[in-house]
PDB file of N, CA and C in Angstrom:
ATOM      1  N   UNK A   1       0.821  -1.183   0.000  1.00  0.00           N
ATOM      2  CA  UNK A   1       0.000   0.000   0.000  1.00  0.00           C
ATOM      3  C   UNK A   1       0.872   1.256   0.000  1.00  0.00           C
ATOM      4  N   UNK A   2       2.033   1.183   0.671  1.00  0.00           N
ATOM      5  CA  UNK A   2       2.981   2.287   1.065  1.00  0.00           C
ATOM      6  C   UNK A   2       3.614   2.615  -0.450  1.00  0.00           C
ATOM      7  N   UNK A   3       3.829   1.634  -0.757  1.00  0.00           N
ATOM      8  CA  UNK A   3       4.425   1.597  -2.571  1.00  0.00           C
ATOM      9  C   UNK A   3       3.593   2.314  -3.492  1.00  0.00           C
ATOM     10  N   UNK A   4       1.938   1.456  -3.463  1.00  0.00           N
ATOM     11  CA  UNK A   4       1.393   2.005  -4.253  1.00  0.00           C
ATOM     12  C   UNK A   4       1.183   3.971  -4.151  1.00  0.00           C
ATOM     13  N   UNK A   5       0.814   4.670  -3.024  1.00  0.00           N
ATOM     14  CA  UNK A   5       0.790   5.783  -2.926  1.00  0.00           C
ATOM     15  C   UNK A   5       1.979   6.245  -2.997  1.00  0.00           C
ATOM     16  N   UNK A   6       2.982   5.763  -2.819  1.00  0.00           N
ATOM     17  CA  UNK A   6       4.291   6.345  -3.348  1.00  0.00           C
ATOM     18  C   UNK A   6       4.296   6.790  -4.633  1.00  0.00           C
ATOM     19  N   UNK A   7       4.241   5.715  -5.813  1.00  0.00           N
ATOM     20  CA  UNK A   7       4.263   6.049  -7.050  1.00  0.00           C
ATOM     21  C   UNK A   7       2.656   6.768  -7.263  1.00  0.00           C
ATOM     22  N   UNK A   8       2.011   6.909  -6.718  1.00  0.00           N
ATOM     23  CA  UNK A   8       1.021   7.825  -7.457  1.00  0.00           C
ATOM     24  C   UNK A   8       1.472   9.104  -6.909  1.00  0.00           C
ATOM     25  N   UNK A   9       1.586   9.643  -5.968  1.00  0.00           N
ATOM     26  CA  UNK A   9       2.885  10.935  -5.743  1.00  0.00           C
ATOM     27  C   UNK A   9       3.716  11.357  -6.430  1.00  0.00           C
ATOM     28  N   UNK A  10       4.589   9.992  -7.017  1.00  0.00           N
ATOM     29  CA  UNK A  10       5.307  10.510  -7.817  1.00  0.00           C
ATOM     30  C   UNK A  10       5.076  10.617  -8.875  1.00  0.00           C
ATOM     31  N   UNK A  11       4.123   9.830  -9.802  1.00  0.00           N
ATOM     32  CA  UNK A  11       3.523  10.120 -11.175  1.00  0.00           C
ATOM     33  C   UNK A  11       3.317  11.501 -10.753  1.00  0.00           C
ATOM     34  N   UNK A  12       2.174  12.115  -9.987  1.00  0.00           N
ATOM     35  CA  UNK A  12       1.337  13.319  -9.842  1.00  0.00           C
ATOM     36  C   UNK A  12       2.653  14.324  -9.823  1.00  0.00           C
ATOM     37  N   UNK A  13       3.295  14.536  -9.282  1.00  0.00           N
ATOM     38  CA  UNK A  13       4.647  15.485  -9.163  1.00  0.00           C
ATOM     39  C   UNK A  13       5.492  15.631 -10.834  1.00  0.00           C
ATOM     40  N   UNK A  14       5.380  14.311 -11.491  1.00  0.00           N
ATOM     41  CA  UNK A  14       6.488  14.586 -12.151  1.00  0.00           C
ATOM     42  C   UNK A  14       6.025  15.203 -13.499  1.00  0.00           C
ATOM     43  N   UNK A  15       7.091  16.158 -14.067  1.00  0.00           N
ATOM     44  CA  UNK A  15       6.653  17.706 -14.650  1.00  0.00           C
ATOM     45  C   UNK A  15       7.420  17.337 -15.615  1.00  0.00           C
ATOM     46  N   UNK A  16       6.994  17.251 -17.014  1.00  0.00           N
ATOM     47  CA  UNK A  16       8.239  16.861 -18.313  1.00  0.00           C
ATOM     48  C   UNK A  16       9.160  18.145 -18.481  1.00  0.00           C
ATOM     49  N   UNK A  17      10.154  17.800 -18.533  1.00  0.00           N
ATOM     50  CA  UNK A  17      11.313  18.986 -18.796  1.00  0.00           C
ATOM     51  C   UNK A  17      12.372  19.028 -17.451  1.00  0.00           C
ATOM     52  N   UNK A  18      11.698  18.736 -17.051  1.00  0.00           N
ATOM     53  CA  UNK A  18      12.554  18.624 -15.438  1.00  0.00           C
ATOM     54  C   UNK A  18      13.088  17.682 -14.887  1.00  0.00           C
ATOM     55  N   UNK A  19      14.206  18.178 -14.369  1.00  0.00           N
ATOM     56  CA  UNK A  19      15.182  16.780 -14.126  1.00  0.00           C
ATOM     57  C   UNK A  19      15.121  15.943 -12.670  1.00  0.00           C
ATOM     58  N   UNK A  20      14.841  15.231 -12.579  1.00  0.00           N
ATOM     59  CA  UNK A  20      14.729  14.168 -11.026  1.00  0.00           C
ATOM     60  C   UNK A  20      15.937  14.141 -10.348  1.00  0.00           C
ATOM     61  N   UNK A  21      15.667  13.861  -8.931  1.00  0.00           N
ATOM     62  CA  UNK A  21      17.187  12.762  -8.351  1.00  0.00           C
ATOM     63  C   UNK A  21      16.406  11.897  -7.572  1.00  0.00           C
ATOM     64  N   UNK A  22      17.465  10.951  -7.154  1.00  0.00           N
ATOM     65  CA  UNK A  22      16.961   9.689  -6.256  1.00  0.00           C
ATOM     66  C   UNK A  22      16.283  10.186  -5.157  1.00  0.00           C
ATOM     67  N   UNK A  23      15.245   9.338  -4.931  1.00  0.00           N
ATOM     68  CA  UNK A  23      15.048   9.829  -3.284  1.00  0.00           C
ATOM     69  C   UNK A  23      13.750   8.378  -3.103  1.00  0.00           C
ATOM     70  N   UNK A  24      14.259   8.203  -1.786  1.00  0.00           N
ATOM     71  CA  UNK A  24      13.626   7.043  -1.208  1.00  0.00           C
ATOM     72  C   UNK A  24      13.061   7.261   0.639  1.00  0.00           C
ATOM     73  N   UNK A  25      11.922   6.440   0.751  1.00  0.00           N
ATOM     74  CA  UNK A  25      12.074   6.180   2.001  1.00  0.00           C
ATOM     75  C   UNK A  25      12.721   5.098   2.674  1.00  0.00           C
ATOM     76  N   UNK A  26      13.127   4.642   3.922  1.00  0.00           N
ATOM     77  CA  UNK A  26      13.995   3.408   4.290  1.00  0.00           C
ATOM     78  C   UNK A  26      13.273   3.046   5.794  1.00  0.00           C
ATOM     79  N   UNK A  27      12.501   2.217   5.891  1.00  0.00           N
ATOM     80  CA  UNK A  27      11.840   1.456   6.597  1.00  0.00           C
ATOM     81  C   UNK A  27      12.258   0.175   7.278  1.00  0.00           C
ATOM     82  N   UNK A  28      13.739   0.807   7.946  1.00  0.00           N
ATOM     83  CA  UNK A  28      14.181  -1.025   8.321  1.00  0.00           C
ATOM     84  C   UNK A  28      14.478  -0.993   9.873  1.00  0.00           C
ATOM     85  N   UNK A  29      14.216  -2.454   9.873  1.00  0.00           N
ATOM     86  CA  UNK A  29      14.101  -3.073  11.370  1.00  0.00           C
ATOM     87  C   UNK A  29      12.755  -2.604  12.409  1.00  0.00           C
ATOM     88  N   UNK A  30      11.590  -2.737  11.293  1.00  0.00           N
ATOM     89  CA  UNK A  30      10.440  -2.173  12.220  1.00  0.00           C
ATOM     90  C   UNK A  30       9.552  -3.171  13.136  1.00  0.00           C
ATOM     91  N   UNK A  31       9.281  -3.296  14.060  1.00  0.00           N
ATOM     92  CA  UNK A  31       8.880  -4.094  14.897  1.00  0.00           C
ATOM     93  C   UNK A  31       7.855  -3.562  15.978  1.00  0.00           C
ATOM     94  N   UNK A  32       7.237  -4.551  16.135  1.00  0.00           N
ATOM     95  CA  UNK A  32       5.575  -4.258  17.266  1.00  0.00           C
ATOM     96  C   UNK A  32       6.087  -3.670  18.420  1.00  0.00           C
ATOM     97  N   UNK A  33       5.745  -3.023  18.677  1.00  0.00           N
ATOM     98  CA  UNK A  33       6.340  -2.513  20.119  1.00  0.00           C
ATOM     99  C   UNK A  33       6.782  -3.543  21.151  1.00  0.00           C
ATOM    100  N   UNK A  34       5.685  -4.396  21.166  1.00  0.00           N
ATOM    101  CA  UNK A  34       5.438  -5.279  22.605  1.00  0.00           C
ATOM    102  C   UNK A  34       6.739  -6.529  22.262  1.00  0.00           C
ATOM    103  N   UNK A  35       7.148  -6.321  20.857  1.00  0.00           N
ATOM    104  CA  UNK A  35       8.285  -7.597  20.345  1.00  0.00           C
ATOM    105  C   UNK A  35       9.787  -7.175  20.555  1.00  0.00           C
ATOM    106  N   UNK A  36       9.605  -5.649  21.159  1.00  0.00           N
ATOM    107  CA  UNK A  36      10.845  -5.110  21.226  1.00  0.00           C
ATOM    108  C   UNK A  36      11.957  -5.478  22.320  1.00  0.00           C
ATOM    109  N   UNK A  37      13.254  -4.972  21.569  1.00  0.00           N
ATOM    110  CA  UNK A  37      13.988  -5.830  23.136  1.00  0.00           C
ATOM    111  C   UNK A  37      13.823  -5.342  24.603  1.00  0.00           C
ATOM    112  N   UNK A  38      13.869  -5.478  25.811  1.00  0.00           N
ATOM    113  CA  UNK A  38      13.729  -5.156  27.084  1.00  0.00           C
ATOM    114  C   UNK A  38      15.093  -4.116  27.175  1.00  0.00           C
ATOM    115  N   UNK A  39      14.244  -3.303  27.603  1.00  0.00           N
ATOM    116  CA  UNK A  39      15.463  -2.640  28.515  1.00  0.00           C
ATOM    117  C   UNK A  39      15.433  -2.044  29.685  1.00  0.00           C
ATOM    118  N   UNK A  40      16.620  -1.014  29.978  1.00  0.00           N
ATOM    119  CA  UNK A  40      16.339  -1.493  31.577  1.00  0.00           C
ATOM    120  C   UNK A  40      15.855  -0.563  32.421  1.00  0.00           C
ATOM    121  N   UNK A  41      14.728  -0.018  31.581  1.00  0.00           N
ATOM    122  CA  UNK A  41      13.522   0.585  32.620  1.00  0.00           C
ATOM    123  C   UNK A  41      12.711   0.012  32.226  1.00  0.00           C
ATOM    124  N   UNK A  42      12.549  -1.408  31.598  1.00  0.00           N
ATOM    125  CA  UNK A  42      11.182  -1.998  31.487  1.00  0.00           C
ATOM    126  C   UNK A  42       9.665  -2.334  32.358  1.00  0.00           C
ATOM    127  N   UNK A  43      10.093  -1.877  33.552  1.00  0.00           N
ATOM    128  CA  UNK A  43       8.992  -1.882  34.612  1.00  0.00           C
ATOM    129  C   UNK A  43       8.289  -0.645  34.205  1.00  0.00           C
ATOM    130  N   UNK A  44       9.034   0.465  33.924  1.00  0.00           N
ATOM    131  CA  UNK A  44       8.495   1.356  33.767  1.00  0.00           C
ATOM    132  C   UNK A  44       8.654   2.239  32.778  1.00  0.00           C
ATOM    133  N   UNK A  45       7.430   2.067  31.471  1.00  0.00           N
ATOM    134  CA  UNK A  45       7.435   2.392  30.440  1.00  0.00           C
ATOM    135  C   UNK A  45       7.271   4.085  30.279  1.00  0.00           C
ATOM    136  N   UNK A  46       6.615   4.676  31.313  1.00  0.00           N
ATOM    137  CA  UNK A  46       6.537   5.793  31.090  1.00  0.00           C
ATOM    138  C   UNK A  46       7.655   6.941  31.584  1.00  0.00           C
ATOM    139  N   UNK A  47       8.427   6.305  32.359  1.00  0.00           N
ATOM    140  CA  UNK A  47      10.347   6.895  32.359  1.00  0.00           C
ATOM    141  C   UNK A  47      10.669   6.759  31.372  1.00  0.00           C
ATOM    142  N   UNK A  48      10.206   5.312  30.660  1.00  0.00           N
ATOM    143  CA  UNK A  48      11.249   5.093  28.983  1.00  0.00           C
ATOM    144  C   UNK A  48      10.857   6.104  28.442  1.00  0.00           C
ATOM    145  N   UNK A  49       9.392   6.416  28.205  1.00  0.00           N
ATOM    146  CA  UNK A  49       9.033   7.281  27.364  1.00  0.00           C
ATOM    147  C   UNK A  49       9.702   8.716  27.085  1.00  0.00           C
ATOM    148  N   UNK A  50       9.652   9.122  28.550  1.00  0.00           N
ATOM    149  CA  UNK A  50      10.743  10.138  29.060  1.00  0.00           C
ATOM    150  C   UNK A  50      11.539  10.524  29.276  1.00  0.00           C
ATOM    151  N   UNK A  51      12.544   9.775  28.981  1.00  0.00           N
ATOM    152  CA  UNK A  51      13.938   9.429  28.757  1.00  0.00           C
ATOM    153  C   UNK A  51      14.047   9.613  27.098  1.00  0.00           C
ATOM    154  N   UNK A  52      13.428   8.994  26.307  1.00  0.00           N
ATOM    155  CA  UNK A  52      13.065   8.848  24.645  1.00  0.00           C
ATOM    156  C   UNK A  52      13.148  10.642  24.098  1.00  0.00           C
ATOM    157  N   UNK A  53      12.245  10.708  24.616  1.00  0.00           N
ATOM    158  CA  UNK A  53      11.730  12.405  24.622  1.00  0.00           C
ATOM    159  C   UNK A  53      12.898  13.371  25.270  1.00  0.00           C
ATOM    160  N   UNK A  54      13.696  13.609  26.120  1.00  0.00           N
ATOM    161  CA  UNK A  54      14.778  13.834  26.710  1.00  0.00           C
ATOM    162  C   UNK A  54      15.525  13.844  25.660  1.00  0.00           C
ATOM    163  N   UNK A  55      15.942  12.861  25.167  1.00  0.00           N
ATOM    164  CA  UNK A  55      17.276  12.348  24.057  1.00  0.00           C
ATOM    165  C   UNK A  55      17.433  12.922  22.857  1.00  0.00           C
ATOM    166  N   UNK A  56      15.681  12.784  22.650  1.00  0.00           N
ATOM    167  CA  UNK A  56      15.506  13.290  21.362  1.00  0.00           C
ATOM    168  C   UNK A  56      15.851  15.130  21.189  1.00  0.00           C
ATOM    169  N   UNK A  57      15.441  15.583  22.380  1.00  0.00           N
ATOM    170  CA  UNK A  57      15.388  17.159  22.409  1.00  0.00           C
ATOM    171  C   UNK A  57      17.091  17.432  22.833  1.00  0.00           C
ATOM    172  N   UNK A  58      17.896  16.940  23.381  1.00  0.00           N
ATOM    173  CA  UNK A  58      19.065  17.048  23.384  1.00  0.00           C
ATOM    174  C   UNK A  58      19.961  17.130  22.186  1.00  0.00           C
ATOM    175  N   UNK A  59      19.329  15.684  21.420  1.00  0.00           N
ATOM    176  CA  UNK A  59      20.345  15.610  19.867  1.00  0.00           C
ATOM    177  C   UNK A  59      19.418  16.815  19.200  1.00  0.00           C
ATOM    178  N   UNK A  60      18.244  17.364  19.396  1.00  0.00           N
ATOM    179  CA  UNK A  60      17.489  18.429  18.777  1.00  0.00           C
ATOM    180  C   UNK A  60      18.846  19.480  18.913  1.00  0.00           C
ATOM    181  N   UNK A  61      19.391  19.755  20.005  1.00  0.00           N
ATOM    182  CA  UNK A  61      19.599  21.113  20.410  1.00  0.00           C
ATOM    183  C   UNK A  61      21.197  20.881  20.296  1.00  0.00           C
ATOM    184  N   UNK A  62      22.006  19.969  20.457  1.00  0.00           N
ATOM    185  CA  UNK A  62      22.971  19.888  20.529  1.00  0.00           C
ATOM    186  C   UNK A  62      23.657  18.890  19.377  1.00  0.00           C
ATOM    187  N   UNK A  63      22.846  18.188  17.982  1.00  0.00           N
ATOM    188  CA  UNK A  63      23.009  17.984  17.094  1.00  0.00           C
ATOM    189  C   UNK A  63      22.843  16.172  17.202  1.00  0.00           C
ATOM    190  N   UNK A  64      22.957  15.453  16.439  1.00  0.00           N
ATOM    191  CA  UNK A  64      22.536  14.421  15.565  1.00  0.00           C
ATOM    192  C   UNK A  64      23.560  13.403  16.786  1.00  0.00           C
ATOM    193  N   UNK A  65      23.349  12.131  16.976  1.00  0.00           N
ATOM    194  CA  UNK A  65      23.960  11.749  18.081  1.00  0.00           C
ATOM    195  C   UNK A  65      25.096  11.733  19.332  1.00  0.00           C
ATOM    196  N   UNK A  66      24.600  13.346  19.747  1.00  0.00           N
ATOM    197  CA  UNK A  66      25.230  13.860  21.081  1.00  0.00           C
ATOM    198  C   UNK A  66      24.766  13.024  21.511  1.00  0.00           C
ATOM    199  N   UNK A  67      23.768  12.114  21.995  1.00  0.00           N
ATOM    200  CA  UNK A  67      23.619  11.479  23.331  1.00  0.00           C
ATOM    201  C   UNK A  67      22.590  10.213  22.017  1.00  0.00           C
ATOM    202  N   UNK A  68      22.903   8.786  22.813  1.00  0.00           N
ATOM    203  CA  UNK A  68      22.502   7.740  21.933  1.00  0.00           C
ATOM    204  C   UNK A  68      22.703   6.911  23.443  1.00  0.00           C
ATOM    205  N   UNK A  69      21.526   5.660  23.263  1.00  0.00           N
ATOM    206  CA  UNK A  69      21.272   4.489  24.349  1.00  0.00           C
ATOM    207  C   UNK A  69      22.801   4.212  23.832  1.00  0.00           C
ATOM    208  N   UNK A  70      23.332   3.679  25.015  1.00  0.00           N
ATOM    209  CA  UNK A  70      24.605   2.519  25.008  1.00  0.00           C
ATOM    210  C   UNK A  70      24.551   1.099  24.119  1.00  0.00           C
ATOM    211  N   UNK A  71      23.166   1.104  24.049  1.00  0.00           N
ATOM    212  CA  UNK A  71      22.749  -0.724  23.010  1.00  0.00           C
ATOM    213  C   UNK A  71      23.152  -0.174  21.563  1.00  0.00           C
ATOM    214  N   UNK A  72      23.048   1.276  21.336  1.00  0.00           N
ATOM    215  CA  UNK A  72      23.206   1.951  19.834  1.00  0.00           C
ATOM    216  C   UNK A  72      24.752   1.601  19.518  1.00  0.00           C
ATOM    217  N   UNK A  73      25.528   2.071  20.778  1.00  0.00           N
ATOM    218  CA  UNK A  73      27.033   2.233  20.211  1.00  0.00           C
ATOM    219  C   UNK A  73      27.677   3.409  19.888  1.00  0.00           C
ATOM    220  N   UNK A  74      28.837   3.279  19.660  1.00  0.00           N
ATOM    221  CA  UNK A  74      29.464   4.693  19.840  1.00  0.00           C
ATOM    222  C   UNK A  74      30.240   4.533  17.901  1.00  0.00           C
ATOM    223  N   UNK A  75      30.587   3.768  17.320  1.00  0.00           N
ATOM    224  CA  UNK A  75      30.888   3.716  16.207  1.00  0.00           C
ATOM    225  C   UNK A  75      30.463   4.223  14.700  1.00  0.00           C
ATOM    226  N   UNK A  76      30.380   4.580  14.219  1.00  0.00           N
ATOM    227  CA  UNK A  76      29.937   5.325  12.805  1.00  0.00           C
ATOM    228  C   UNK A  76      30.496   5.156  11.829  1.00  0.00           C
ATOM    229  N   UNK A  77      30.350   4.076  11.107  1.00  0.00           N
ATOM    230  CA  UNK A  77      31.194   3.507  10.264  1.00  0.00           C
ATOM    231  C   UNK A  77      30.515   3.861   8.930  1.00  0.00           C
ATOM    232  N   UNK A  78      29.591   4.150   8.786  1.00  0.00           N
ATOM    233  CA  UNK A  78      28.301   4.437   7.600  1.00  0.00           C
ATOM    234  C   UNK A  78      27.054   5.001   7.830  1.00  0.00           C
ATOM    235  N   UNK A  79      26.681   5.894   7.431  1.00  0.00           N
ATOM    236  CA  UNK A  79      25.479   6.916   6.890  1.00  0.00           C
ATOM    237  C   UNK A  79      25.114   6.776   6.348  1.00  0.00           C
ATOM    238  N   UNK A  80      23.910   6.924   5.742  1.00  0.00           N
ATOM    239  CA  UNK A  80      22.623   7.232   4.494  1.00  0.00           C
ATOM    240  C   UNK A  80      22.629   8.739   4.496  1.00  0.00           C
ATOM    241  N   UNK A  81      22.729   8.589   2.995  1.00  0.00           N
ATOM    242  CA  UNK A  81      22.493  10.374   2.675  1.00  0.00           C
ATOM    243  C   UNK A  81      21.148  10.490   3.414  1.00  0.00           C
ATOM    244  N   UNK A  82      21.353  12.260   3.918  1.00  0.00           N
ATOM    245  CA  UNK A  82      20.465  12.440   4.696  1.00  0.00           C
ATOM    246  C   UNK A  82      20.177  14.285   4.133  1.00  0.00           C
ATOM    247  N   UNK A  83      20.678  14.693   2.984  1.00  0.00           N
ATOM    248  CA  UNK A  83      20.192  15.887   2.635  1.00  0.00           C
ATOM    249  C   UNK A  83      18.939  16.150   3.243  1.00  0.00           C
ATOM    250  N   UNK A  84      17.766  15.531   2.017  1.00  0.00           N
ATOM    251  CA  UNK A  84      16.771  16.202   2.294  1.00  0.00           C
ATOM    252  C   UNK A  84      15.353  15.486   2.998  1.00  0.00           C
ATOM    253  N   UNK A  85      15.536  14.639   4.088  1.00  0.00           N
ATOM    254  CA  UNK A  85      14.817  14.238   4.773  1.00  0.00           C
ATOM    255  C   UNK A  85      14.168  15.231   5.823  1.00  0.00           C
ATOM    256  N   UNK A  86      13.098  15.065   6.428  1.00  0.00           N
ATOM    257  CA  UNK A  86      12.439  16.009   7.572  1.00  0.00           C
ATOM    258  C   UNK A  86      13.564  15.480   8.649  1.00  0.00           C
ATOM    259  N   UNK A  87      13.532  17.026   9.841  1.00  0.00           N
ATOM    260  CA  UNK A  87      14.303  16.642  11.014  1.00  0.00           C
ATOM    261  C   UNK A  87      14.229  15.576  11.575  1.00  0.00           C
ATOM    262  N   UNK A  88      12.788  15.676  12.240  1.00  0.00           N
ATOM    263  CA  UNK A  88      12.412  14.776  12.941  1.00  0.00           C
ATOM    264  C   UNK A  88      11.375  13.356  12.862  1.00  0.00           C
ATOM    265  N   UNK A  89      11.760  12.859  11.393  1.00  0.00           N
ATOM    266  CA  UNK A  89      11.036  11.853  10.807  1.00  0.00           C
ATOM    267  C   UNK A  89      10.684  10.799  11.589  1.00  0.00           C
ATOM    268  N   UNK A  90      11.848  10.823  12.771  1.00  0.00           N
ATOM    269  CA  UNK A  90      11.333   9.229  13.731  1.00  0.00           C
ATOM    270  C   UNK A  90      10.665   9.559  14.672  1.00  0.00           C
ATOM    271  N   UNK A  91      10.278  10.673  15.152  1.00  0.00           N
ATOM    272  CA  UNK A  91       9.840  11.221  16.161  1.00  0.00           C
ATOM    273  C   UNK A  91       8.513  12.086  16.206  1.00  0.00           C
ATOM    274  N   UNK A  92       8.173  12.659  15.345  1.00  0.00           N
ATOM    275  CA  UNK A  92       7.386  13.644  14.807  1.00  0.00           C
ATOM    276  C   UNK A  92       6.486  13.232  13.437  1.00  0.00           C
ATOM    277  N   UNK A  93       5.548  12.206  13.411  1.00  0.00           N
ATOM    278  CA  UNK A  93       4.622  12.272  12.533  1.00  0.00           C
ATOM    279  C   UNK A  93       4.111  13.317  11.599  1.00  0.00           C
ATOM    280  N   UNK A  94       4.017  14.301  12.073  1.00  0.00           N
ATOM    281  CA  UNK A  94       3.526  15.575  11.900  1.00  0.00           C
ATOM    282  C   UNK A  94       4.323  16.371  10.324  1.00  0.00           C
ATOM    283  N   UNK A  95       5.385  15.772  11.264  1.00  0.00           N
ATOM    284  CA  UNK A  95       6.593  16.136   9.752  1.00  0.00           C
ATOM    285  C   UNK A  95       7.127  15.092   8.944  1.00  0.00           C
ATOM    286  N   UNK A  96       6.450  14.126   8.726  1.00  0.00           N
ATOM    287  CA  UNK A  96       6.589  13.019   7.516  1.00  0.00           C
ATOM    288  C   UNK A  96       5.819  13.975   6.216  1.00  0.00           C
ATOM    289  N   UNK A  97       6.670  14.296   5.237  1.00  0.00           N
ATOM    290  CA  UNK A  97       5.965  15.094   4.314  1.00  0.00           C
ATOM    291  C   UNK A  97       4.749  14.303   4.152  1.00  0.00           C
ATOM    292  N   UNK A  98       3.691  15.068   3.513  1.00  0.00           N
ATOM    293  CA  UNK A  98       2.178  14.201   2.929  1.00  0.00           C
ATOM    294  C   UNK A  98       2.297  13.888   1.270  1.00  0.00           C
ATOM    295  N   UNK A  99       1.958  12.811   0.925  1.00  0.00           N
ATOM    296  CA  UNK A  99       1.788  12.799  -0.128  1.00  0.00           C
ATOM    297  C   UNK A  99       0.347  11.952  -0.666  1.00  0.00           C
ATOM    298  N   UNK A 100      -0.151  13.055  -1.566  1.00  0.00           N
ATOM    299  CA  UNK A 100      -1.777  12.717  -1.625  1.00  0.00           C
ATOM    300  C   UNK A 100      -1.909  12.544  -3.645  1.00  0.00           C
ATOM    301  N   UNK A 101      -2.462  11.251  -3.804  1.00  0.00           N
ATOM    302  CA  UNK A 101      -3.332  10.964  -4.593  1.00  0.00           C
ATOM    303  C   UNK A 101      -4.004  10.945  -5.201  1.00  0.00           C
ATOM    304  N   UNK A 102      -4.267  11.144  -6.715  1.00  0.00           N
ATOM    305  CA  UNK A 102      -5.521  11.327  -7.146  1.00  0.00           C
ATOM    306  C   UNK A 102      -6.198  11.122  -8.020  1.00  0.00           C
TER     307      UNK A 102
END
């Protein structure tokens, strides 16, 4: 379904004469909440939550992984271009661009 409204977005957008570049979304390692691994405020989900939210407004303010869970790692061996994605795509629904159909 995610595919199909993809390409009707992009049919609808695309303008003859004008030149494209790549651009994709990347949807990996998504999992049910309740299948996720434990960690170690699992008694109490609504510290996690708050802690989540914390982290996020830190790397907001102080840039792209200043502060990361310890299970993440400290290594950076590879990136995905990240030009022109929304800031806060994992965090912020709100700012997943829309793309509508028709």
């Amino acid at each position: 379904m995610l595919l199909a409204y993809t390409r009707r977005g992009i049919e609808s957008a695309w303008r003859e004469g004008y030149g494209i570049t790549k651009a994709g979304v990347m949807l990996e390692d998504l999992i049910d909440a309740d299948r996720r691994p434990r960690t170690l405020f699992e008694d109490d989900s609504g510290r996690r939550d708050r802690l989540m939210v914390a982290m996020d407004q830190v790397n907001m303010r102080f840039g792209k992984f200043a502060v990361v869970p310890a299970s993440q790692g400290f290594k950076r061996e590879w990136a995905a271009r990240s030009d022109s994605k929304s800031p806060n795509y994992t965090t912020r629904i709100a700012e997943v661009p829309a793309v509508k159909a028709r």
